[in-house]
């Protein structure tokens, strides 16, 4: 199984709503990532978890709250978002945070397309 | 500061032609250079990657050329097919620590039948 599964595929929410995005992988990977991607732009790193601990937070606003309940699951909790937060949210995983000699490949899910009204 | 510069932003080729996308980097600590392919509505997927100890890597119709002294690398797609129409991102990363790829801005490739 080489898949990263993200749900929901599409989400529409108002600025006062609370919602969550979910990501699951069963490849035994120990590093998981959240990226935000705007149209015609590269993915932009938000958070990295390594061995279920938050390793990197790229100065993301607190209205985005990540959670890693176990080694297979990654959630992104959303609250009081702004219309400019509308984007494709991508989850990715890798065997670990790479050591020298690793391939460094990221495995991406298909993303959750978020629209904030 | 953009650490990986990618060009062109968009590319249109005819079926059977050669597609060439170029990238340049600044950080000499980068030691892994992947290319990701992204179809509309999908997440990026690794296409091919190279390390700086080789100058070329070929997988099927896809070839990476790497010039360490010029700090440049490029993707060549031979015999381009309409199914190759996608956005391509070059990237660079540093192993031996916190691995995070630095992406180029992307190239939208359209291959006309």
mmCIF file of C-alpha atoms in Angstrom:
data_model
loop_
_atom_site.group_PDB
_atom_site.id
_atom_site.type_symbol
_atom_site.label_atom_id
_atom_site.label_comp_id
_atom_site.label_asym_id
_atom_site.label_seq_id
_atom_site.Cartn_x
_atom_site.Cartn_y
_atom_site.Cartn_z
ATOM 1 C CA UNK A 1 0.000 0.000 0.000
ATOM 2 C CA UNK A 2 1.731 3.174 -1.206
ATOM 3 C CA UNK A 3 -1.142 5.556 -0.693
ATOM 4 C CA UNK A 4 -1.706 8.641 1.349
ATOM 5 C CA UNK A 5 -5.447 9.070 1.777
ATOM 6 C CA UNK A 6 -6.990 12.445 2.480
ATOM 7 C CA UNK A 7 -10.555 13.242 3.474
ATOM 8 C CA UNK A 8 -12.661 15.071 2.634
ATOM 9 C CA UNK A 9 -11.768 15.754 -1.002
ATOM 10 C CA UNK A 10 -13.766 18.979 -0.976
ATOM 11 C CA UNK A 11 -14.809 21.192 1.913
ATOM 12 C CA UNK A 12 -16.765 24.436 1.963
ATOM 13 C CA UNK A 13 -16.896 26.311 5.237
ATOM 14 C CA UNK A 14 -17.881 29.659 6.601
ATOM 15 C CA UNK A 15 -15.503 31.878 8.519
ATOM 16 C CA UNK A 16 -17.071 30.920 11.857
ATOM 17 C CA UNK A 17 -17.050 27.165 11.284
ATOM 18 C CA UNK A 18 -14.781 24.546 12.802
ATOM 19 C CA UNK A 19 -13.790 21.677 10.567
ATOM 20 C CA UNK A 20 -10.977 19.141 10.259
ATOM 21 C CA UNK A 21 -8.981 17.603 7.447
ATOM 22 C CA UNK A 22 -7.783 14.050 7.847
ATOM 23 C CA UNK A 23 -4.786 12.214 6.395
ATOM 24 C CA UNK A 24 -3.902 8.533 6.709
ATOM 25 C CA UNK A 25 -0.974 6.417 5.528
ATOM 26 C CA UNK A 26 -0.151 2.780 6.159
ATOM 27 C CA UNK A 27 3.361 2.681 4.736
ATOM 28 C CA UNK A 28 5.005 2.780 8.141
ATOM 29 C CA UNK A 29 6.302 6.278 7.457
ATOM 30 C CA UNK A 30 7.356 8.268 10.495
ATOM 31 C CA UNK A 31 7.384 11.774 9.001
ATOM 32 C CA UNK A 32 4.178 13.462 7.925
ATOM 33 C CA UNK A 33 3.651 16.887 6.404
ATOM 34 C CA UNK A 34 0.921 19.425 5.716
ATOM 35 C CA UNK A 35 1.295 21.640 2.667
ATOM 36 C CA UNK A 36 -0.905 24.418 1.304
ATOM 37 C CA UNK A 37 -1.074 24.900 -2.452
ATOM 38 C CA UNK A 38 -2.628 27.823 -4.270
ATOM 39 C CA UNK A 39 -3.495 27.592 -7.957
ATOM 40 C CA UNK A 40 -0.468 27.557 -10.268
ATOM 41 C CA UNK A 41 1.924 27.719 -7.301
ATOM 42 C CA UNK A 42 4.223 25.150 -5.691
ATOM 43 C CA UNK A 43 3.235 23.466 -2.430
ATOM 44 C CA UNK A 44 4.015 25.611 0.602
ATOM 45 C CA UNK A 45 5.119 23.819 3.753
ATOM 46 C CA UNK A 46 2.966 24.351 6.857
ATOM 47 C CA UNK A 47 3.863 21.654 9.418
ATOM 48 C CA UNK A 48 6.085 18.617 9.779
ATOM 49 C CA UNK A 49 5.626 15.811 12.274
ATOM 50 C CA UNK A 50 8.446 13.413 12.998
ATOM 51 C CA UNK A 51 7.697 10.348 15.137
ATOM 52 C CA UNK A 52 4.367 11.921 16.114
ATOM 53 C CA UNK A 53 6.005 15.069 17.433
ATOM 54 C CA UNK A 54 5.663 18.475 15.814
ATOM 55 C CA UNK A 55 9.046 19.147 14.294
ATOM 56 C CA UNK A 56 8.464 22.175 12.098
ATOM 57 C CA UNK A 57 5.842 24.916 12.154
ATOM 58 C CA UNK A 58 6.401 27.392 9.358
ATOM 59 C CA UNK A 59 4.872 30.318 11.256
ATOM 60 C CA UNK A 60 1.377 29.212 10.355
ATOM 61 C CA UNK A 61 -1.511 31.227 11.895
ATOM 62 C CA UNK A 62 -3.094 29.624 14.952
ATOM 63 C CA UNK A 63 -6.399 29.187 13.118
ATOM 64 C CA UNK A 64 -4.689 26.086 11.678
ATOM 65 C CA UNK A 65 -4.025 23.472 14.354
ATOM 66 C CA UNK A 66 -2.273 20.208 13.466
ATOM 67 C CA UNK A 67 -2.578 16.983 15.378
ATOM 68 C CA UNK A 68 -0.849 13.625 15.002
ATOM 69 C CA UNK A 69 -2.815 11.079 17.087
ATOM 70 C CA UNK A 70 -0.642 8.149 15.996
ATOM 71 C CA UNK A 71 1.973 7.214 13.434
ATOM 72 C CA UNK A 72 -0.611 6.650 10.674
ATOM 73 C CA UNK A 73 -2.880 9.625 11.146
ATOM 74 C CA UNK A 74 -2.497 13.359 10.714
ATOM 75 C CA UNK A 75 -5.255 15.895 11.225
ATOM 76 C CA UNK A 76 -5.512 19.586 10.479
ATOM 77 C CA UNK A 77 -8.105 21.401 12.568
ATOM 78 C CA UNK A 78 -9.531 24.557 11.033
ATOM 79 C CA UNK A 79 -11.218 27.387 12.912
ATOM 80 C CA UNK A 80 -12.143 30.957 12.030
ATOM 81 C CA UNK A 81 -10.534 30.761 8.604
ATOM 82 C CA UNK A 82 -10.382 33.614 6.123
ATOM 83 C CA UNK A 83 -11.359 33.531 2.432
ATOM 84 C CA UNK A 84 -7.657 33.795 1.527
ATOM 85 C CA UNK A 85 -7.142 30.414 3.210
ATOM 86 C CA UNK A 86 -9.032 28.804 0.343
ATOM 87 C CA UNK A 87 -6.555 26.405 -1.272
ATOM 88 C CA UNK A 88 -5.651 22.785 -1.863
ATOM 89 C CA UNK A 89 -4.300 21.258 1.348
ATOM 90 C CA UNK A 90 -1.894 18.428 0.732
ATOM 91 C CA UNK A 91 -0.716 15.812 3.157
ATOM 92 C CA UNK A 92 2.553 13.997 2.510
ATOM 93 C CA UNK A 93 4.641 11.365 4.224
ATOM 94 C CA UNK A 94 8.188 10.060 4.042
ATOM 95 C CA UNK A 95 9.912 7.147 5.746
ATOM 96 C CA UNK A 96 11.525 9.595 8.134
ATOM 97 C CA UNK A 97 13.100 12.989 8.124
ATOM 98 C CA UNK A 98 15.843 12.150 5.676
ATOM 99 C CA UNK A 99 19.316 11.158 6.666
ATOM 100 C CA UNK A 100 22.201 11.500 4.250
ATOM 101 C CA UNK A 101 21.828 8.807 1.621
ATOM 102 C CA UNK A 102 18.042 8.570 1.872
ATOM 103 C CA UNK A 103 16.058 9.141 -1.286
ATOM 104 C CA UNK A 104 14.090 11.908 0.345
ATOM 105 C CA UNK A 105 10.942 11.143 -1.603
ATOM 106 C CA UNK A 106 7.688 12.601 -0.370
ATOM 107 C CA UNK A 107 4.477 10.669 -0.976
ATOM 108 C CA UNK A 108 1.578 13.064 -1.454
ATOM 109 C CA UNK A 109 -2.138 12.525 -1.070
ATOM 110 C CA UNK A 110 -4.601 13.932 -3.586
ATOM 111 C CA UNK A 111 -5.406 16.834 -1.339
ATOM 112 C CA UNK A 112 -8.462 18.429 0.228
ATOM 113 C CA UNK A 113 -9.786 21.409 -1.687
ATOM 114 C CA UNK A 114 -10.958 23.974 0.825
ATOM 115 C CA UNK A 115 -13.219 26.906 0.049
ATOM 116 C CA UNK A 116 -13.834 29.498 2.762
ATOM 117 C CA UNK A 117 -16.870 31.695 2.208
ATOM 118 C CA UNK B 1 14.616 34.593 -1.689
ATOM 119 C CA UNK B 2 13.881 31.935 -4.266
ATOM 120 C CA UNK B 3 16.488 29.219 -3.844
ATOM 121 C CA UNK B 4 15.401 27.149 -6.851
ATOM 122 C CA UNK B 5 14.590 29.026 -10.036
ATOM 123 C CA UNK B 6 12.550 27.177 -12.655
ATOM 124 C CA UNK B 7 11.807 28.070 -16.261
ATOM 125 C CA UNK B 8 9.798 28.302 -18.377
ATOM 126 C CA UNK B 9 6.581 28.974 -16.494
ATOM 127 C CA UNK B 10 4.601 27.339 -19.284
ATOM 128 C CA UNK B 11 5.497 25.167 -22.248
ATOM 129 C CA UNK B 12 3.540 23.970 -25.256
ATOM 130 C CA UNK B 13 4.934 21.208 -27.443
ATOM 131 C CA UNK B 14 3.600 18.988 -30.167
ATOM 132 C CA UNK B 15 3.157 15.272 -29.689
ATOM 133 C CA UNK B 16 6.450 13.531 -30.338
ATOM 134 C CA UNK B 17 8.529 16.598 -29.549
ATOM 135 C CA UNK B 18 11.054 17.163 -26.778
ATOM 136 C CA UNK B 19 10.028 19.090 -23.666
ATOM 137 C CA UNK B 20 12.826 20.765 -21.714
ATOM 138 C CA UNK B 21 12.437 22.377 -18.300
ATOM 139 C CA UNK B 22 15.338 24.069 -16.572
ATOM 140 C CA UNK B 23 16.163 24.728 -12.937
ATOM 141 C CA UNK B 24 18.967 26.547 -11.184
ATOM 142 C CA UNK B 25 19.863 26.539 -7.520
ATOM 143 C CA UNK B 26 22.014 28.630 -5.230
ATOM 144 C CA UNK B 27 22.647 26.555 -2.119
ATOM 145 C CA UNK B 28 25.629 24.258 -2.699
ATOM 146 C CA UNK B 29 24.542 22.137 0.289
ATOM 147 C CA UNK B 30 21.659 20.687 -1.741
ATOM 148 C CA UNK B 31 22.351 17.020 -2.422
ATOM 149 C CA UNK B 32 19.105 15.592 -3.794
ATOM 150 C CA UNK B 33 17.217 16.929 -6.803
ATOM 151 C CA UNK B 34 13.775 15.416 -7.476
ATOM 152 C CA UNK B 35 11.210 16.290 -10.107
ATOM 153 C CA UNK B 36 7.549 16.049 -9.174
ATOM 154 C CA UNK B 37 4.693 15.718 -11.663
ATOM 155 C CA UNK B 38 1.238 16.996 -10.767
ATOM 156 C CA UNK B 39 -1.915 16.362 -12.756
ATOM 157 C CA UNK B 40 -4.964 18.601 -12.243
ATOM 158 C CA UNK B 41 -6.883 17.616 -9.122
ATOM 159 C CA UNK B 42 -4.093 15.338 -7.888
ATOM 160 C CA UNK B 43 -1.194 15.644 -5.506
ATOM 161 C CA UNK B 44 2.390 15.835 -6.789
ATOM 162 C CA UNK B 45 4.148 12.520 -7.402
ATOM 163 C CA UNK B 46 7.855 11.856 -7.705
ATOM 164 C CA UNK B 47 8.813 11.421 -11.354
ATOM 165 C CA UNK B 48 12.578 11.088 -11.295
ATOM 166 C CA UNK B 49 15.427 12.282 -9.071
ATOM 167 C CA UNK B 50 19.198 12.686 -9.190
ATOM 168 C CA UNK B 51 22.119 13.157 -6.805
ATOM 169 C CA UNK B 52 25.036 15.471 -7.667
ATOM 170 C CA UNK B 53 27.526 12.621 -8.056
ATOM 171 C CA UNK B 54 26.104 11.778 -11.515
ATOM 172 C CA UNK B 55 25.582 14.045 -14.518
ATOM 173 C CA UNK B 56 22.622 12.290 -16.055
ATOM 174 C CA UNK B 57 19.833 9.902 -15.100
ATOM 175 C CA UNK B 58 17.405 8.363 -17.519
ATOM 176 C CA UNK B 59 14.138 6.582 -16.821
ATOM 177 C CA UNK B 60 12.183 5.727 -19.935
ATOM 178 C CA UNK B 61 11.394 8.921 -21.809
ATOM 179 C CA UNK B 62 12.454 11.121 -18.884
ATOM 180 C CA UNK B 63 16.042 12.289 -18.410
ATOM 181 C CA UNK B 64 17.590 14.579 -15.827
ATOM 182 C CA UNK B 65 20.782 16.377 -16.816
ATOM 183 C CA UNK B 66 22.821 17.801 -13.961
ATOM 184 C CA UNK B 67 25.600 20.383 -14.119
ATOM 185 C CA UNK B 68 27.147 20.742 -10.679
ATOM 186 C CA UNK B 69 29.587 23.525 -11.568
ATOM 187 C CA UNK B 70 26.817 25.640 -13.104
ATOM 188 C CA UNK B 71 24.368 24.680 -10.335
ATOM 189 C CA UNK B 72 21.767 23.790 -12.925
ATOM 190 C CA UNK B 73 19.656 20.764 -13.716
ATOM 191 C CA UNK B 74 17.041 20.086 -16.323
ATOM 192 C CA UNK B 75 14.296 17.634 -17.218
ATOM 193 C CA UNK B 76 14.025 16.360 -20.766
ATOM 194 C CA UNK B 77 10.886 14.556 -21.891
ATOM 195 C CA UNK B 78 11.504 12.724 -25.135
ATOM 196 C CA UNK B 79 8.666 11.814 -27.509
ATOM 197 C CA UNK B 80 6.263 13.966 -25.473
ATOM 198 C CA UNK B 81 2.719 12.616 -25.255
ATOM 199 C CA UNK B 82 -0.609 14.329 -24.477
ATOM 200 C CA UNK B 83 -0.677 12.247 -21.271
ATOM 201 C CA UNK B 84 2.451 14.112 -20.140
ATOM 202 C CA UNK B 85 0.407 17.324 -19.908
ATOM 203 C CA UNK B 86 0.802 18.320 -16.267
ATOM 204 C CA UNK B 87 2.619 20.729 -14.000
ATOM 205 C CA UNK B 88 6.229 19.838 -13.263
ATOM 206 C CA UNK B 89 8.071 21.023 -10.177
ATOM 207 C CA UNK B 90 11.799 20.737 -9.711
ATOM 208 C CA UNK B 91 13.023 20.625 -6.141
ATOM 209 C CA UNK B 92 16.195 20.460 -4.111
ATOM 210 C CA UNK B 93 16.883 19.257 -0.612
ATOM 211 C CA UNK B 94 19.599 18.611 1.925
ATOM 212 C CA UNK B 95 19.927 15.224 3.547
ATOM 213 C CA UNK B 96 21.538 14.585 6.858
ATOM 214 C CA UNK B 97 19.077 16.599 8.846
ATOM 215 C CA UNK B 98 15.614 17.990 8.552
ATOM 216 C CA UNK B 99 14.721 17.106 4.976
ATOM 217 C CA UNK B 100 12.361 19.553 3.344
ATOM 218 C CA UNK B 101 12.368 20.009 -0.442
ATOM 219 C CA UNK B 102 12.619 23.530 -1.785
ATOM 220 C CA UNK B 103 10.332 23.654 -4.802
ATOM 221 C CA UNK B 104 10.725 25.623 -7.994
ATOM 222 C CA UNK B 105 7.721 27.651 -9.140
ATOM 223 C CA UNK B 106 6.493 24.982 -11.537
ATOM 224 C CA UNK B 107 6.103 24.575 -15.288
ATOM 225 C CA UNK B 108 2.739 23.942 -16.875
ATOM 226 C CA UNK B 109 3.313 21.599 -19.827
ATOM 227 C CA UNK B 110 0.736 21.125 -22.555
ATOM 228 C CA UNK B 111 1.375 18.529 -25.233
ATOM 229 C CA UNK B 112 -0.844 18.940 -28.283
ATOM 230 C CA UNK B 113 -1.956 15.773 -30.114
#
